[in-house]
Short mmCIF file of C-alpha atoms and ligand atoms in Angstrom, two decimals:
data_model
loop_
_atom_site.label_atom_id
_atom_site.label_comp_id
_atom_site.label_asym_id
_atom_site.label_seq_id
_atom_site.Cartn_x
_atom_site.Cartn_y
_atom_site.Cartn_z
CA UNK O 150 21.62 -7.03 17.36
CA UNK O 151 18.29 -9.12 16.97
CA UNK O 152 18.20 -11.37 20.49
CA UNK O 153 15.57 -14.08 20.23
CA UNK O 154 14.76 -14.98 24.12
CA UNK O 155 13.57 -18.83 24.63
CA UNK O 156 9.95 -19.19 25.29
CA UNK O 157 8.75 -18.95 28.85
CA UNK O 158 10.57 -16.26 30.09
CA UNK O 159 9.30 -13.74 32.28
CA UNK O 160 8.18 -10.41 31.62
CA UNK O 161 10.48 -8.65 34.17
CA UNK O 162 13.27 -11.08 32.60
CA UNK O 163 12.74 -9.94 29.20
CA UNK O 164 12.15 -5.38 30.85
CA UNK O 165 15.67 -6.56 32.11
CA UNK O 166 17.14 -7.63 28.53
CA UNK O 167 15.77 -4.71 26.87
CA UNK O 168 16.64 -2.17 29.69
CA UNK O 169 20.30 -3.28 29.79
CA UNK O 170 21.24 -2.88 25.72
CA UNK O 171 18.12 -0.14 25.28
CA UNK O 172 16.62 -2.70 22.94
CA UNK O 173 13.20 -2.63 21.59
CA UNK O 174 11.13 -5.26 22.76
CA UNK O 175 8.65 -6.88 19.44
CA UNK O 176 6.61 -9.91 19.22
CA UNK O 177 7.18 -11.72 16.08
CA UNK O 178 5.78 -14.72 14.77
CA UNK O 179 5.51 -16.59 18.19
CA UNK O 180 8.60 -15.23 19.48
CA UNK O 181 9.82 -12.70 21.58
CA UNK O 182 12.52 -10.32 20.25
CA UNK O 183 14.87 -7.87 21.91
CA UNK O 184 16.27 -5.41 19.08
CA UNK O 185 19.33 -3.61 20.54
CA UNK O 186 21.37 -0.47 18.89
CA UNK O 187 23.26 -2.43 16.01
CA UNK O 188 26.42 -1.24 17.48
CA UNK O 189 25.87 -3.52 20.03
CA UNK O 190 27.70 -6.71 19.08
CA UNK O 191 28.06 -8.89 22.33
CA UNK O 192 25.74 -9.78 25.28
CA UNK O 193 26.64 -10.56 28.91
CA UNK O 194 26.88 -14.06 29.37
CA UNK O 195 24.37 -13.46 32.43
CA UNK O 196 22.25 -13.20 29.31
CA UNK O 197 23.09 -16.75 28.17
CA UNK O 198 20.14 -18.83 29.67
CA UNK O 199 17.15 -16.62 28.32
CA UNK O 200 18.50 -16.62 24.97
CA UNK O 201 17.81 -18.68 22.00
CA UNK O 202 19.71 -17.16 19.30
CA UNK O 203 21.04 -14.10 18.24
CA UNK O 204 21.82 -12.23 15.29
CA UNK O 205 24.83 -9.61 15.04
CA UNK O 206 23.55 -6.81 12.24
CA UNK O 207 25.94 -4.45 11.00
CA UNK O 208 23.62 -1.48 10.60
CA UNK O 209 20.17 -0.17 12.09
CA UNK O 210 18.51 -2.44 8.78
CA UNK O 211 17.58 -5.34 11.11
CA UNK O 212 14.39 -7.01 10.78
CA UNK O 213 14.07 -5.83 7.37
CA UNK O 214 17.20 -7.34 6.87
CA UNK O 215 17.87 -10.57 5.01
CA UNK O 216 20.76 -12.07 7.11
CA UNK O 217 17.49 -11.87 10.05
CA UNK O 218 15.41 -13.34 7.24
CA UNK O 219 16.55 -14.89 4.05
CA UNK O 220 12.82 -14.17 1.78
CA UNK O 221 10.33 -12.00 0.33
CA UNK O 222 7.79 -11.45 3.51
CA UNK O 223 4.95 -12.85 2.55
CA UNK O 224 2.04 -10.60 2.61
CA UNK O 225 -1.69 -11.09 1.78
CA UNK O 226 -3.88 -7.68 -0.25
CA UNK O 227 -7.14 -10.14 -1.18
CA UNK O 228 -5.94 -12.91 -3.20
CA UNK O 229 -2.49 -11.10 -3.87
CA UNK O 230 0.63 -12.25 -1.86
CA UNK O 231 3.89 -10.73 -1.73
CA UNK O 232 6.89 -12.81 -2.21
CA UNK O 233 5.40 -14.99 -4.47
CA UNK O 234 4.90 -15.18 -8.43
CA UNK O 235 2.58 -12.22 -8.43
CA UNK O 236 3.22 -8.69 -9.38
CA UNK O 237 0.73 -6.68 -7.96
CA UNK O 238 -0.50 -3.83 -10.85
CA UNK O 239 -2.64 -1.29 -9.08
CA UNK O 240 -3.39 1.46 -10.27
CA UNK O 241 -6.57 4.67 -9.94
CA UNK O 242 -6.48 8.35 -10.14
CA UNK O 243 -4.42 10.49 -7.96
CA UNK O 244 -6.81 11.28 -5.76
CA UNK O 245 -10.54 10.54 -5.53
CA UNK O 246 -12.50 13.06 -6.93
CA UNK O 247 -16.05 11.89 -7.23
CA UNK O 248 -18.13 8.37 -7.40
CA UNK O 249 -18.32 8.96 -11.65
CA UNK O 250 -14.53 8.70 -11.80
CA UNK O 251 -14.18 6.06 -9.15
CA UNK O 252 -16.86 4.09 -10.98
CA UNK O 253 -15.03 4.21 -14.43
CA UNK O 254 -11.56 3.42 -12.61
CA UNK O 255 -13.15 0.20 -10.59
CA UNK O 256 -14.93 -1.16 -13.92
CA UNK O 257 -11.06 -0.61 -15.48
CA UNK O 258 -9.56 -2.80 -13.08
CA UNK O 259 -12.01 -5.36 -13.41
CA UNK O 260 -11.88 -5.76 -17.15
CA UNK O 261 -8.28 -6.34 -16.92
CA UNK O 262 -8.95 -8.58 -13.60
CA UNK O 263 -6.82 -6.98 -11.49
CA UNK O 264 -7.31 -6.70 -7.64
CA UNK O 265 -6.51 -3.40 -6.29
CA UNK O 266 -7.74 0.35 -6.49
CA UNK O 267 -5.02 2.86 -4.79
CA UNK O 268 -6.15 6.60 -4.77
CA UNK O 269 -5.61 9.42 -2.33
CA UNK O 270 -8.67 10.77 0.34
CA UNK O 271 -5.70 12.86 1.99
CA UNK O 272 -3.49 14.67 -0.62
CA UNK O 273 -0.36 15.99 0.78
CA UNK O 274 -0.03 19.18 -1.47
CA UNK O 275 2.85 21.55 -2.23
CA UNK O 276 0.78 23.52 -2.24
CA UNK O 277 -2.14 24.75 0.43
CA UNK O 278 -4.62 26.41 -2.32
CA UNK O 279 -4.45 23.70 -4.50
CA UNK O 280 -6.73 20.71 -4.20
CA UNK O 281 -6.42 18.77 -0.76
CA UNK O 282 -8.53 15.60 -1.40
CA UNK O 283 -11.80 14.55 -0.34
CA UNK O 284 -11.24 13.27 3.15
CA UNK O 285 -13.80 10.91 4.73
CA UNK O 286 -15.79 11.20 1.72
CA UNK O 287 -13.32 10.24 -0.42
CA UNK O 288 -12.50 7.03 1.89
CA UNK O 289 -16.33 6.62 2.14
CA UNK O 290 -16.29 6.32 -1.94
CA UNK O 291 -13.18 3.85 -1.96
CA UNK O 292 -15.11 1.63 0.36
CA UNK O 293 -17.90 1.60 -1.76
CA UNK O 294 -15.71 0.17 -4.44
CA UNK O 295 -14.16 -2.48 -2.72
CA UNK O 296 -18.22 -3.52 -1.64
CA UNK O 297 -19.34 -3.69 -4.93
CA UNK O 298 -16.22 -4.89 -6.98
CA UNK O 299 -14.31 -7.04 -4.47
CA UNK O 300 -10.83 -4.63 -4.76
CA UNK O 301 -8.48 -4.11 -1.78
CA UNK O 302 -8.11 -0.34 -1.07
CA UNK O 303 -5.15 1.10 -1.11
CA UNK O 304 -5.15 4.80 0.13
CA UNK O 305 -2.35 7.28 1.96
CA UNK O 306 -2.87 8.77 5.40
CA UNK O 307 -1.20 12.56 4.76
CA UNK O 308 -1.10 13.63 8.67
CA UNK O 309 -0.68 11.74 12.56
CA UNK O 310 -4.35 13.34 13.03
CA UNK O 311 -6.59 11.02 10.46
CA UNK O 312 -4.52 7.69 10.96
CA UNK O 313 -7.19 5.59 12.71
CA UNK O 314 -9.72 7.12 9.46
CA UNK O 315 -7.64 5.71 7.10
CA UNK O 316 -6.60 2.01 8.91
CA UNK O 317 -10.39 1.81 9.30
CA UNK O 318 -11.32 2.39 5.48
CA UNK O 319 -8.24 1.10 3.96
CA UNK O 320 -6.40 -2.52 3.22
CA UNK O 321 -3.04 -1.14 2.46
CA UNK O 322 -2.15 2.33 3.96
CA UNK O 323 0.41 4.42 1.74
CA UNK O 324 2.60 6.51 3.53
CA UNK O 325 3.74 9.22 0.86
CA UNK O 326 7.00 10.67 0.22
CA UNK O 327 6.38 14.04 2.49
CA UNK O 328 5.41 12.27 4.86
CA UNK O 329 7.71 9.02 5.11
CA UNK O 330 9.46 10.95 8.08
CA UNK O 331 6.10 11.73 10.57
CA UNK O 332 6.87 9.71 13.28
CA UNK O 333 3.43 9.88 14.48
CA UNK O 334 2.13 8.15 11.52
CA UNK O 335 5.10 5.19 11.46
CA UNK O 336 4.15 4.47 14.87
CA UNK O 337 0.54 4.39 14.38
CA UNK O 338 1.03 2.09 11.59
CA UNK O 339 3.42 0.16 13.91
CA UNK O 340 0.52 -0.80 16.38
CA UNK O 341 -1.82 -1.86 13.37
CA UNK O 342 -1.47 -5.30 11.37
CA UNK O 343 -2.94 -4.03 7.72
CA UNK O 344 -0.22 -3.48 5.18
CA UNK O 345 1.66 -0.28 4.98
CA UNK O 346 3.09 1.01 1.83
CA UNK O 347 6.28 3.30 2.87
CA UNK O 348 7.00 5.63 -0.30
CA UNK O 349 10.54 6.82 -0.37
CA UNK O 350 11.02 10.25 0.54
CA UNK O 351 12.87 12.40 -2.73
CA UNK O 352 15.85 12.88 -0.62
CA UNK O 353 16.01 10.07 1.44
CA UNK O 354 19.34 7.64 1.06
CA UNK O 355 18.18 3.60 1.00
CA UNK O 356 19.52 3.53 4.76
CA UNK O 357 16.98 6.02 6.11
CA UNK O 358 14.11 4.41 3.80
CA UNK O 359 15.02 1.41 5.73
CA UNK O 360 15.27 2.18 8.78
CA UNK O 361 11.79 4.71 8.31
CA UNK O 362 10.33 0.52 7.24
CA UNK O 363 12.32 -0.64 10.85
CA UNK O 364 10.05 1.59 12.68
CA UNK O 365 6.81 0.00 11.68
CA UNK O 366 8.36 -3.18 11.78
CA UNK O 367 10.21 -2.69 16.17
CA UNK O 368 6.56 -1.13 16.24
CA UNK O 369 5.00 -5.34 15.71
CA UNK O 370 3.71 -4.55 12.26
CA UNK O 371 5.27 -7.46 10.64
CA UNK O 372 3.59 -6.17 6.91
CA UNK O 373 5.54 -3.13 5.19
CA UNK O 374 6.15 -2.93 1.52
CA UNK O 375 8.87 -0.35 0.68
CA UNK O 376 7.89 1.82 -2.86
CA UNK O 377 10.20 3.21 -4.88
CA UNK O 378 8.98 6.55 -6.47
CA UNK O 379 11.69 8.81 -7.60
CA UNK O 380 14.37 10.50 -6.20
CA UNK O 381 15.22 14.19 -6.56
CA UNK O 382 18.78 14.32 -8.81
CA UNK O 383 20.77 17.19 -10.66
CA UNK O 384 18.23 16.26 -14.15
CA UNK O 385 15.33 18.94 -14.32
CA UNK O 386 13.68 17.20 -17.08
CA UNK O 387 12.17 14.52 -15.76
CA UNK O 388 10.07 14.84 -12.16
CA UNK O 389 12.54 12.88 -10.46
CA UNK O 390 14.89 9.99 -11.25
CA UNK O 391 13.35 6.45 -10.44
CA UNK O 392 16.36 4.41 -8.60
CA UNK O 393 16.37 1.13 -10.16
CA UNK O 394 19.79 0.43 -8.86
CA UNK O 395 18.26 0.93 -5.37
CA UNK O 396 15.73 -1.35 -6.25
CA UNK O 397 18.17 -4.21 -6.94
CA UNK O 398 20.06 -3.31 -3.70
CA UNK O 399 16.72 -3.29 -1.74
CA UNK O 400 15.79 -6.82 -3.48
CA UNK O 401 19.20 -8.22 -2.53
CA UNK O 402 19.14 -6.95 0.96
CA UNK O 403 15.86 -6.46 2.74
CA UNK O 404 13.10 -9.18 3.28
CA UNK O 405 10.63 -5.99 2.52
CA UNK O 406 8.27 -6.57 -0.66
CA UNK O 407 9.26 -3.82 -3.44
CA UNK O 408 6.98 -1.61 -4.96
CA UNK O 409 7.46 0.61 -8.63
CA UNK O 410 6.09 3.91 -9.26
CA UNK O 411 6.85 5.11 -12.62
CA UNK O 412 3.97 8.03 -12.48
CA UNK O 413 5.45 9.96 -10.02
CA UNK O 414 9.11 9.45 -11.22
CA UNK O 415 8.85 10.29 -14.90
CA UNK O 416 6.22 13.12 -13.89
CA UNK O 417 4.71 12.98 -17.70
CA UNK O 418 2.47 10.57 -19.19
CA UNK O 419 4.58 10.18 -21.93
CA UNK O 420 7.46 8.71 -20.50
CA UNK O 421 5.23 5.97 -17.90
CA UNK O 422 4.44 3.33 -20.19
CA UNK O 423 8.04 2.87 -21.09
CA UNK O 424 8.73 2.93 -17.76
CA UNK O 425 6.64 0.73 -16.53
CA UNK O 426 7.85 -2.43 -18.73
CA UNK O 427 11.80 -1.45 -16.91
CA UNK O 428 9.38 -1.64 -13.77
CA UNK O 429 8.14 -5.00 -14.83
CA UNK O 430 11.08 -6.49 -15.88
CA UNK O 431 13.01 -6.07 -12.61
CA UNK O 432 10.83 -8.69 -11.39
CA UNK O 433 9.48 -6.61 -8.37
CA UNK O 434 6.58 -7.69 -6.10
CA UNK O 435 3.86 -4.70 -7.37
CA UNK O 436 4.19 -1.64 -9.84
CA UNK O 437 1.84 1.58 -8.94
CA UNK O 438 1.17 3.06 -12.04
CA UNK O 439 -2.15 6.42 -12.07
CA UNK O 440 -4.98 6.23 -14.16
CA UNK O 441 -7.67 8.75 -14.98
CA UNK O 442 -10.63 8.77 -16.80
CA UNK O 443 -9.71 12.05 -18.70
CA UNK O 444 -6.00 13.01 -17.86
CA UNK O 445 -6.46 17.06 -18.71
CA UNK O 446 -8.91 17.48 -16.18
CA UNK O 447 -7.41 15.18 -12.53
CA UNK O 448 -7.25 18.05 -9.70
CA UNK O 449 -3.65 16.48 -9.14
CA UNK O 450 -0.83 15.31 -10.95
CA UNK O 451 -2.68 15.84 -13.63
CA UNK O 452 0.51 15.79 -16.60
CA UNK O 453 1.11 12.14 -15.68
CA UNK O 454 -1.76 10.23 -15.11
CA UNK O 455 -2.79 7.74 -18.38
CA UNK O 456 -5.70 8.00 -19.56
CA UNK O 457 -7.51 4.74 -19.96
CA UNK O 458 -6.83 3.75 -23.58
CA UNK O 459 -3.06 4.04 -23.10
CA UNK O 460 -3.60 2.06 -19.80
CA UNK O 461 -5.18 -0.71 -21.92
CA UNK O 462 -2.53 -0.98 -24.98
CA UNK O 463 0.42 -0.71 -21.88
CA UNK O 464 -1.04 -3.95 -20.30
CA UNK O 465 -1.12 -5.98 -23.18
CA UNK O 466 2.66 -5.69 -22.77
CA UNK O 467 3.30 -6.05 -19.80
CA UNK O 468 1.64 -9.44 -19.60
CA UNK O 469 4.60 -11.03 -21.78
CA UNK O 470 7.32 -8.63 -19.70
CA UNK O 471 5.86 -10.65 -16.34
CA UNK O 472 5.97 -13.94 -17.99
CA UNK O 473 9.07 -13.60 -19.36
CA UNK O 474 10.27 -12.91 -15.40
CA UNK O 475 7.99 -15.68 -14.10
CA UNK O 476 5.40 -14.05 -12.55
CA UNK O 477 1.47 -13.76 -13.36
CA UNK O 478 0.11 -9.84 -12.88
CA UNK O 479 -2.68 -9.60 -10.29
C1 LIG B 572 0.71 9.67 -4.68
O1 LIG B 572 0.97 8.45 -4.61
O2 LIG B 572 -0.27 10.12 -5.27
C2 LIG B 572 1.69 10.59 -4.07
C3 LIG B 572 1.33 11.75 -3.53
O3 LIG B 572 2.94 10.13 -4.16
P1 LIG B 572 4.31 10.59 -3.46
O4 LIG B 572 4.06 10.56 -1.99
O5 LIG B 572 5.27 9.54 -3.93
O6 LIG B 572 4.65 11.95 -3.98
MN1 LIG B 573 -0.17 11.31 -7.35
#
């Protein structure tokens, strides 16, 4: 249950609320919430004269929920805005490799006048021997493109031990698929107010995505976008299976801004562009789609990155896809 308590209460009023239903206590907006165990479907009348309203949920999806809030939340990344007309396209490498790469990818975005750059300074590897990302530098670069081209930043935080590096280089922190379940990091993120970017984990049900979103959100970090990337599924011959039909369930349900990945889904190049108009066409607040300047060489994920060319002829059709859904690509 979602308690709002009426304004001017006291603090030891409100430790009493929370204490008695184990609730979570979270400022949001101007108000004061108390977020109990969403078994919890009555409150002592005792209770009465500190509340406001209440709302009754009938699973552990609570503020993301839309019965708590019936729209898109609306959140700013430079002059996008979620829950608006806007799809946000962003797109870079991978990971950040050097400033010649980063330099070709920024001058990309700006010819087609989009806002963003997203690439990884922290790559969480299946590996250990193969390439683990730049670190610092590679945030250090990132920020150098967002000073001279005016993008937001949009990089992932791999580990609990670099999360204050990352929220101070980056606008939007991505929390990847491995590492959707480190508590350490949802907290963190909880107790900033930049944007987080929740990836879904390959084997994580729409529930536990969720509720991974509820901890930033109980945390008072009003700003999480949820991004769908691929699921792990029976069929070998694609990386994973994107979950559209989650999408549409997340859309209906949540008040969380939606996010497609069709890179790290399909797994191949030659399968994203395709892909990426289904993305488009679902009317989703932002698609996430990997760029690099020459494909055969990226020290990750190298088989589905596009190369820029393709990148070019793919946006020329998505611009009609996003009209035809109402929405102007940012
Ligand atoms: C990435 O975005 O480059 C990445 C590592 O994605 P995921 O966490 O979805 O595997
Ligand atoms: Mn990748």
């Amino acid at each position: 249950m979602i308690i709002q308590l009426r304004k001017n209460i006291s603090d030891s009023q409100i430790e009493a609320m929370a204490a008695a239903y184990e609730g979570v206590v979270v400022n949001y907006e101007s108000n004061v919430l108390v977020v109990t165990p969403s078994a919890i479907k009555n409150i002592d009348s005792k209770f009465d004269d500190i509340i406001e309203k209440n709302w009754v949920l009938d699973s552990d999806i609570q503020l993301s929920s839309r019965k708590f809030k019936n729209e898109t939340r609306k959140i700013s990344i430079g002059r996008f805005t979620s829950g608006s007309a806007q799809t946000l396209l962003t797109i870079g490498p991978c990971g950040v490799e050097g400033e010649e790469m980063m330099e070709q990818t920024a001058k990309l975005i700006v010819e087609h006048g989009l806002s963003s750059i997203r690439a990884g300074a922290f790559k969480p590897r299946t590996s250990p021997y193969s390439f683990q990302g730049m670190g610092e530098d590679g945030l250090k670069l990132l920020a150098k493109m967002r000073e001279k081209y005016g993008l937001s930043v949009v990089t992932e935080v791999r580990d609990s031990t670099h999360v204050q590096l990352v929220l101070d280089y980056a606008d939007v922190i991505q929390i990847g698929a491995k590492a959707m379940y480190d508590h350490g990091i949802l907290r963190a993120c909880g107790r900033s107010q930049k944007p987080i970017l929740i990836k879904r984990g390959f084997g994580t049900t729409l529930q536990e995505f969720v509720q991974a979103a509820e901890f930033v959100l109980s945390g008072g970090n009003p700003n999480v976008i949820l991004c769908e990337r691929g699921i792990r599924t029976f069929e070998t011959k694609s990386r994973f299976t994107l979950d559209l039909c989650g999408v549409a369930y997340l859309k209906e349900n949540t008040n969380l801004p939606v996010i497609l990945d069709p890179s790290h889904a399909m797994g191949y190049a030659y399968g994203v562009p395709d892909l990426a108009r289904a993305c488009m066409a679902m009317g989703v607040d932002g698609l996430l789609i990997e760029v690099h300047p020459n494909p055969a060489v990226a020290k990750s994920d190298a088989s589905q990155q596009l190369n820029h060319d393709t990148f070019r002829k793919l946006f020329e059709t998505l611009k009609p896809i996003a009209a035809a859904v109402g929405r102007t690509i940012v």
